[in-house]
Structures are given as structure tokens and as C-alpha cells.
Amino acid sequence: MDENQKKTALRMIPYGLYVLTAQAKDGATTAATVNWVTQASFAPPLVVVAVKADSNAYAVIRASGSFALNFLGKGQQSVAFNFFKSVEREGETIGGERYRVGTTGAPILEATPAFVECRVIQTVDHGDHSVVVGEVVEAGVAQEPEGRPDDAVLWLKDLGARTFYGG
Amino acid sequence: MDENQKKTALRMIPYGLYVLTAQAKDGATTAATVNWVTQASFAPPLVVVAVKADSNAYAVIRASGSFALNFLGKGQQSVAFNFFKSVEREGETIGGERYRVGTTGAPILEATPAFVECRVIQTVDHGDHSVVVGEVVEAGVAQEPEGRPDDAVLWLKDLGARTFYGG
């Protein structure tokens, strides 16, 4: 296999950007920018997110059994960069962002246009990132998008001509 | 959970379009357009694709233990629509497209700009679509994109203002 062709092909997959959050039963929290996300079923509504296996984010998700995906909106590049390194809660903010506590305990960022909260159904631990399959149990949209919903979110390519990211 | 907000939130996830192909050991083939795809690890290189659980495509993938994702390029809307209903091989074409046989046996469409071939690592069968985790074992790019690779592929939103699709 040609490693360069593999890299280019995989970079052809388009992505949005999300802040993955979770809170474990002991109160530990996490918030980290992710892009490896897809829906995976309508009924029940499933999503898949790949999470760095040795990260604090994955440890908190495992301990919690749940997580939230906070969808970043157009123009929220600085929020995406803020959470490239995962952070924990500090008082009423996390990574400088105000949040409320969701039904799963996960921080729901107030500034983002939409979120889904999920219960973990299964994980597949095979690579440097683990595959987390979650069932959507709560969802919210701050404002119904006027055009296509997928035009309202921040895309990976909005971060710049040479910015790639995985996880 | 508000069903409309859930639907809108999930439609905010941006997607590319791919023709999923596979060939079982008995020679049965499949080709079907999919969009629920994400990379899921760098090492080993993993991708996840969600496939309709009761589909011929999923049956062939299960029987084969492998599959290919043929990346659709900008302007290949008609190819995407061609494979919305899964089709089998007819002589030297599949769905009217010329192909060659990949290292996994999966049809590799000649007209598409890139492909990856994968061995199935694990499946998660929990919803109307199954989560297929595959390790990339072969990849090819017909021509190195000049700009961002994710600008070179056909996006779901390129199919029209009101076209949504899942699977």
C-alpha cells in the first residue's frame, strides 16, 4: 500500500467539528475537539465518534457511559482551537465557555448551535483511537438553520487550507 | 427528546459520498452509495461505515469480510444516484460503471478519483444500520488533488438543497 495515497484518500473524507464533552460519576469532566463523527443508524438513532484511546476524554467517557457532541457553528474557529487539547471544568466554564449540565451530566456549551447527548452502546478498541457507538438520547438546536443544516456547522476545511486533524 | 431537533442536529453532520463495493467468496457482488463514513484511527488505519442491516450490501460484506469505498468526485452526482439502490455486477460493468477487481476482490470503479479497500475488523449490529469497522489495506488516488483533498470529493450537499440520505 502506498502510504501517501492512503493519506490523501483518507483526507478526502469531509468532516464537521464538534466539542466532545462528558462527565464521569466522580465528577471528572472533559471537553475536546473531535471531527471523526458519523451518524450510524436511524432507529435507534446511533452516532459513532472515534476518540483517542489514551486520552482523558476517552477515560471520562468510559467512566461515564455517556457523552455529548456540541456542534460548532460557522465562525467558531477559535472555539475549535480552544479544545484541541482536552480541558476540564473550571467553575462555571470549561475551556472558557459557559455551559449547562445535560441529562447525561455532560457539559452542554451555551455558545454552540446544536448538540446531541448519547449513551454508550459499545466501543471497539483496536487502534490509536477507539470507536464509540452511542445512542442519541437527547438533542437540541438553538436556532433552526435557514438553509441546509450541514451548511450551518463549522467544517474542518474552514480551519484553513493546510489544517488537518484526526480524532 | 424533541424528534425534530434530533433530526435537524443529525442533519448538521457533513458527509461525502462513496460507492461501497464488495465481492463475496461465492462471487456475489454489491455496489451501493453510502455517506455514513468516518476515519476512526491512524494506526492501524481504520474507517467506519454504517450499512443498512437488511441490505444485500451488508450480506455481501459479511460473506466477504472486506469492502471498498470508492470516493465520488465533484460532478459525479449521476454516479451517486445510480447506486442509491444497490446493484450487482453485469459482465465488465457494475451499475453501468467500468471497474477492476481490487486486492480484496471488491470492484474498484475506474471513474472515481480515489478508493480505499478494507478488511472487516468488527461489526456492531444494534440498529437499522450496522457499524462496520474496517482496516485500510489498500488505497489509491487517481490524481493528487490540487487544493484540499476534501474539496475534491462529492459532498452530500452537492446533490441539491433538499436531498438528505443516510447509510
Coordinates of C-alpha atoms in Angstrom, one line a residue:
Chain A
M1 CA 0.0 0.0 0.0
D2 CA 1.3 3.5 -0.9
E3 CA 1.3 5.4 2.3
N4 CA 0.9 8.8 0.6
Q5 CA -2.0 7.7 -1.5
K6 CA -3.6 6.2 1.7
K7 CA -3.1 9.5 3.5
T8 CA -4.5 11.6 0.6
A9 CA -7.5 9.3 0.2
L10 CA -8.4 9.4 3.9
R11 CA -8.0 13.2 3.9
M12 CA -10.7 13.4 1.1
I13 CA -13.4 12.5 3.7
P14 CA -15.1 15.7 4.7
Y15 CA -15.8 16.5 8.4
G16 CA -17.5 18.8 10.7
L17 CA -16.1 19.9 14.0
Y18 CA -17.6 19.1 17.4
V19 CA -16.6 19.6 21.1
L20 CA -17.0 16.2 22.7
T21 CA -17.9 16.5 26.4
A22 CA -18.6 14.1 29.2
Q23 CA -18.8 13.9 33.0
A24 CA -18.0 10.8 35.0
K25 CA -19.8 9.7 38.1
D26 CA -16.9 11.0 40.3
G27 CA -17.4 14.5 38.7
A28 CA -14.4 14.4 36.4
T29 CA -15.2 16.3 33.2
T30 CA -13.7 16.5 29.7
A31 CA -14.1 18.7 26.7
A32 CA -12.1 18.1 23.5
T33 CA -12.5 19.0 19.8
V34 CA -13.2 16.0 17.6
N35 CA -14.0 15.5 13.9
W36 CA -14.3 11.8 13.3
V37 CA -18.0 11.6 13.6
T38 CA -20.8 10.0 11.7
Q39 CA -24.4 9.0 12.2
A40 CA -24.8 5.2 12.1
S41 CA -28.5 4.3 12.3
F42 CA -31.9 6.0 12.3
A43 CA -33.7 3.6 14.7
P44 CA -32.4 3.7 17.3
P45 CA -30.5 6.9 16.4
L46 CA -26.9 6.0 16.7
V47 CA -23.7 8.0 16.2
V48 CA -20.1 6.9 16.0
V49 CA -17.2 9.0 17.3
A50 CA -13.6 8.0 17.3
V51 CA -11.7 9.1 20.4
K52 CA -8.0 8.9 21.1
A53 CA -7.6 5.7 23.1
D54 CA -5.1 7.0 25.6
S55 CA -6.8 10.4 26.2
N56 CA -8.5 11.8 29.2
A57 CA -11.6 12.3 27.1
Y58 CA -11.9 8.5 26.5
A59 CA -11.2 7.7 30.2
V60 CA -14.1 10.0 31.2
I61 CA -16.4 8.6 28.5
R62 CA -15.7 5.1 29.7
A63 CA -16.3 6.1 33.3
S64 CA -19.5 7.9 32.4
G65 CA -21.0 5.6 29.8
S66 CA -22.3 8.8 28.0
F67 CA -21.1 11.8 26.1
A68 CA -22.3 14.9 24.3
L69 CA -21.3 16.3 20.9
N70 CA -21.6 20.0 20.8
F71 CA -21.8 21.1 17.1
L72 CA -19.6 24.0 16.3
G73 CA -21.1 26.7 14.1
K74 CA -19.7 28.7 11.3
G75 CA -17.3 31.3 12.6
Q76 CA -16.5 29.3 15.8
Q77 CA -12.9 28.5 14.7
S78 CA -11.5 29.9 18.0
V79 CA -13.7 27.5 20.0
A80 CA -12.4 24.6 17.9
F81 CA -8.8 25.6 18.6
N82 CA -9.6 26.1 22.3
F83 CA -10.4 22.4 22.7
F84 CA -7.7 20.8 20.5
K85 CA -6.1 19.9 23.8
S86 CA -8.8 18.4 26.1
V87 CA -9.6 20.5 29.2
E88 CA -11.5 20.1 32.4
R89 CA -14.2 22.2 34.0
E90 CA -13.2 25.4 35.9
G91 CA -16.2 26.6 38.0
E92 CA -18.9 27.7 35.7
T93 CA -16.9 27.5 32.5
I94 CA -15.0 24.8 30.6
G95 CA -12.3 25.9 28.2
G96 CA -13.6 29.5 28.8
E97 CA -17.0 28.5 27.5
R98 CA -20.2 28.8 29.6
Y99 CA -22.2 25.5 29.8
R100 CA -25.1 23.9 31.4
V101 CA -25.3 20.3 32.6
G102 CA -27.1 17.9 30.2
T103 CA -29.3 15.0 31.0
T104 CA -26.3 12.7 30.9
G105 CA -24.3 15.0 33.0
A106 CA -22.2 16.1 30.0
P107 CA -21.4 19.8 29.7
I108 CA -23.6 21.4 27.0
L109 CA -21.8 24.5 25.7
E110 CA -24.1 27.5 25.6
A111 CA -22.5 29.1 22.5
T112 CA -22.9 26.2 20.1
P113 CA -25.8 25.9 17.7
A114 CA -26.8 22.3 18.4
F115 CA -25.9 19.2 20.5
V116 CA -26.7 15.6 20.9
E117 CA -26.3 13.5 24.1
C118 CA -25.6 9.8 23.8
R119 CA -25.4 6.7 25.9
V120 CA -22.5 4.5 25.0
I121 CA -23.8 1.2 23.4
Q122 CA -20.4 -0.3 22.6
T123 CA -16.8 0.5 22.0
V124 CA -14.3 -1.1 19.6
D125 CA -10.8 -0.8 20.9
H126 CA -8.5 -1.7 18.1
G127 CA -6.4 1.3 17.1
D128 CA -4.9 4.5 18.4
H129 CA -8.5 5.8 18.5
S130 CA -11.4 3.8 19.9
V131 CA -14.7 3.6 18.1
V132 CA -17.5 4.7 20.4
V133 CA -21.0 3.8 19.3
G134 CA -23.6 5.9 21.1
E135 CA -27.4 6.1 21.1
V136 CA -28.8 9.6 20.9
V137 CA -31.0 10.2 24.0
E138 CA -31.2 14.0 23.9
A139 CA -30.8 16.7 21.2
G140 CA -31.2 20.4 20.9
V141 CA -30.9 23.0 18.2
A142 CA -30.5 26.7 19.3
Q143 CA -32.0 28.0 16.1
E144 CA -33.4 26.1 13.1
P145 CA -30.9 26.7 10.2
E146 CA -32.3 28.6 7.3
G147 CA -30.6 26.6 4.6
R148 CA -29.1 23.1 4.7
P149 CA -28.3 22.1 8.3
D150 CA -24.8 20.9 7.1
D151 CA -24.0 24.4 5.8
A152 CA -24.6 25.8 9.3
V153 CA -21.7 23.9 11.0
L154 CA -18.0 24.6 11.1
W155 CA -16.2 22.3 8.7
L156 CA -12.7 21.0 9.2
K157 CA -11.8 22.8 5.9
D158 CA -12.9 26.2 7.5
L159 CA -9.8 26.0 9.8
G160 CA -7.5 26.8 6.9
A161 CA -6.0 25.4 3.7
R162 CA -3.5 23.2 5.4
T163 CA -5.2 22.2 8.7
F164 CA -5.9 18.6 9.0
Y165 CA -6.9 16.8 12.2
G166 CA -7.9 13.4 13.3
G167 CA -9.9 12.2 16.2
Chain B
M1 CA -36.3 14.3 23.2
D2 CA -37.7 16.6 20.5
E3 CA -37.7 14.4 17.4
N4 CA -37.4 17.5 15.1
Q5 CA -34.5 18.9 16.9
K6 CA -32.8 15.5 16.9
K7 CA -33.4 15.2 13.1
T8 CA -32.0 18.7 12.4
A9 CA -29.0 18.2 14.7
L10 CA -28.1 14.9 13.0
R11 CA -28.5 16.5 9.5
M12 CA -25.9 19.1 10.5
I13 CA -23.2 16.5 10.2
P14 CA -21.5 17.0 6.8
Y15 CA -20.8 14.0 4.6
G16 CA -19.1 12.9 1.4
L17 CA -20.5 10.3 -0.9
Y18 CA -18.9 6.9 -1.7
V19 CA -19.8 3.8 -3.6
L20 CA -19.4 0.9 -1.3
T21 CA -18.4 -2.3 -3.1
A22 CA -17.6 -5.9 -2.1
Q23 CA -17.4 -9.3 -3.6
A24 CA -18.1 -12.5 -1.6
K25 CA -16.2 -15.7 -1.9
D26 CA -19.1 -17.2 -4.0
G27 CA -18.7 -14.3 -6.5
A28 CA -21.7 -12.3 -5.4
T29 CA -21.0 -8.6 -5.7
T30 CA -22.6 -5.4 -4.5
A31 CA -22.3 -1.7 -5.1
A32 CA -24.3 0.9 -3.2
T33 CA -24.0 4.6 -2.5
V34 CA -23.2 5.4 1.2
N35 CA -22.4 8.5 3.1
W36 CA -22.2 7.5 6.8
V37 CA -18.4 7.2 6.7
T38 CA -15.6 8.4 9.0
Q39 CA -11.9 7.6 9.6
A40 CA -11.5 6.0 13.1
S41 CA -7.8 5.5 13.7
F42 CA -4.4 6.4 12.2
A43 CA -2.5 3.2 13.3
P44 CA -3.8 0.8 12.2
P45 CA -5.7 2.9 9.7
L46 CA -9.4 2.3 10.4
V47 CA -12.5 3.5 8.8
V48 CA -16.1 3.1 9.9
V49 CA -19.1 2.8 7.5
A50 CA -22.7 2.3 8.6
V51 CA -24.5 -0.2 6.2
K52 CA -28.2 -0.9 6.1
A53 CA -28.5 -4.1 8.2
D54 CA -31.0 -5.9 6.0
S55 CA -29.4 -4.9 2.7
N56 CA -27.7 -7.0 0.1
A57 CA -24.6 -4.8 0.5
Y58 CA -24.3 -5.9 4.2
A59 CA -24.8 -9.5 3.4
V60 CA -22.0 -9.5 0.8
I61 CA -19.7 -7.6 3.1
R62 CA -20.4 -10.2 5.9
A63 CA -19.7 -13.0 3.4
S64 CA -16.6 -11.3 2.1
G65 CA -15.0 -9.9 5.2
S66 CA -13.9 -7.0 3.2
F67 CA -15.1 -4.0 1.2
A68 CA -14.0 -1.0 -0.8
L69 CA -15.1 2.7 -0.6
N70 CA -14.9 4.3 -4.0
F71 CA -14.8 8.1 -3.4
L72 CA -17.1 10.1 -5.7
G73 CA -15.6 13.2 -7.2
K74 CA -17.1 16.7 -7.8
G75 CA -19.5 16.4 -10.7
Q76 CA -20.3 12.7 -10.2
Q77 CA -23.8 13.3 -8.9
S78 CA -25.2 10.9 -11.6
V79 CA -23.0 8.1 -10.3
A80 CA -24.2 8.7 -6.7
F81 CA -27.8 8.5 -7.9
N82 CA -27.0 5.3 -9.9
F83 CA -26.1 3.4 -6.8
F84 CA -28.8 4.6 -4.4
K85 CA -30.3 1.2 -5.0
S86 CA -27.6 -1.4 -4.6
V87 CA -26.7 -3.3 -7.8
E88 CA -24.8 -6.4 -8.8
R89 CA -22.1 -6.9 -11.5
E90 CA -23.2 -7.3 -15.1
G91 CA -20.2 -8.5 -17.1
E92 CA -17.5 -5.9 -17.2
T93 CA -19.6 -3.2 -15.6
I94 CA -21.4 -2.6 -12.4
G95 CA -24.2 -0.1 -12.4
G96 CA -23.0 0.9 -15.8
E97 CA -19.5 1.7 -14.5
R98 CA -16.3 0.0 -15.6
Y99 CA -14.3 -1.5 -12.8
R100 CA -11.3 -3.6 -12.0
V101 CA -11.0 -6.2 -9.3
G102 CA -9.2 -4.9 -6.2
T103 CA -6.9 -6.9 -3.9
T104 CA -9.9 -7.8 -1.6
G105 CA -11.9 -8.8 -4.7
A106 CA -14.1 -5.7 -4.4
P107 CA -14.9 -3.8 -7.6
I108 CA -12.8 -0.6 -7.9
L109 CA -14.7 1.8 -10.1
E110 CA -12.4 3.3 -12.8
A111 CA -14.2 6.6 -13.0
T112 CA -13.8 7.6 -9.3
P113 CA -10.9 9.7 -8.1
A114 CA -9.8 7.6 -5.1
F115 CA -10.6 4.4 -3.2
V116 CA -9.7 2.5 0.0
E117 CA -10.0 -1.2 0.5
C118 CA -10.6 -2.6 3.9
R119 CA -10.7 -5.9 5.9
V120 CA -13.6 -6.0 8.3
I121 CA -12.3 -5.9 11.9
Q122 CA -15.6 -5.9 13.8
T123 CA -19.2 -5.1 13.3
V124 CA -21.7 -3.6 15.8
D125 CA -25.2 -4.8 15.0
H126 CA -27.6 -2.7 17.1
G127 CA -29.7 -0.6 14.7
D128 CA -31.3 -0.4 11.3
H129 CA -27.7 0.1 10.0
S130 CA -24.8 -1.9 11.2
V131 CA -21.5 -0.3 12.1
V132 CA -18.7 -1.8 10.1
V133 CA -15.1 -1.2 11.3
G134 CA -12.6 -1.8 8.6
E135 CA -8.8 -1.7 8.4
V136 CA -7.5 0.0 5.3
V137 CA -5.3 -2.5 3.5
E138 CA -5.1 -0.8 0.0
A139 CA -5.6 2.7 -1.2
G140 CA -5.3 4.6 -4.5
V141 CA -5.7 8.1 -5.8
A142 CA -6.1 8.7 -9.5
Q143 CA -4.8 12.2 -9.4
E144 CA -3.4 14.2 -6.4
P145 CA -5.9 17.0 -5.7
E146 CA -4.5 20.5 -6.2
G147 CA -6.2 22.0 -3.2
R148 CA -7.6 20.4 -0.1
P149 CA -8.4 16.7 -0.7
D150 CA -11.9 17.2 1.0
D151 CA -12.7 19.8 -1.6
A152 CA -12.2 17.3 -4.4
V153 CA -14.9 14.9 -3.4
L154 CA -18.7 15.0 -3.9
W155 CA -20.4 16.2 -0.8
L156 CA -24.0 15.1 0.1
K157 CA -25.0 18.8 -0.1
D158 CA -23.9 18.8 -3.8
L159 CA -26.9 16.6 -4.5
G160 CA -29.3 19.5 -4.0
A161 CA -30.8 21.8 -1.4
R162 CA -33.3 19.3 -0.1
T163 CA -31.5 16.0 -0.6
F164 CA -30.7 14.1 2.5
Y165 CA -29.6 10.5 2.7
G166 CA -28.5 8.1 5.4
G167 CA -26.5 5.0 5.2

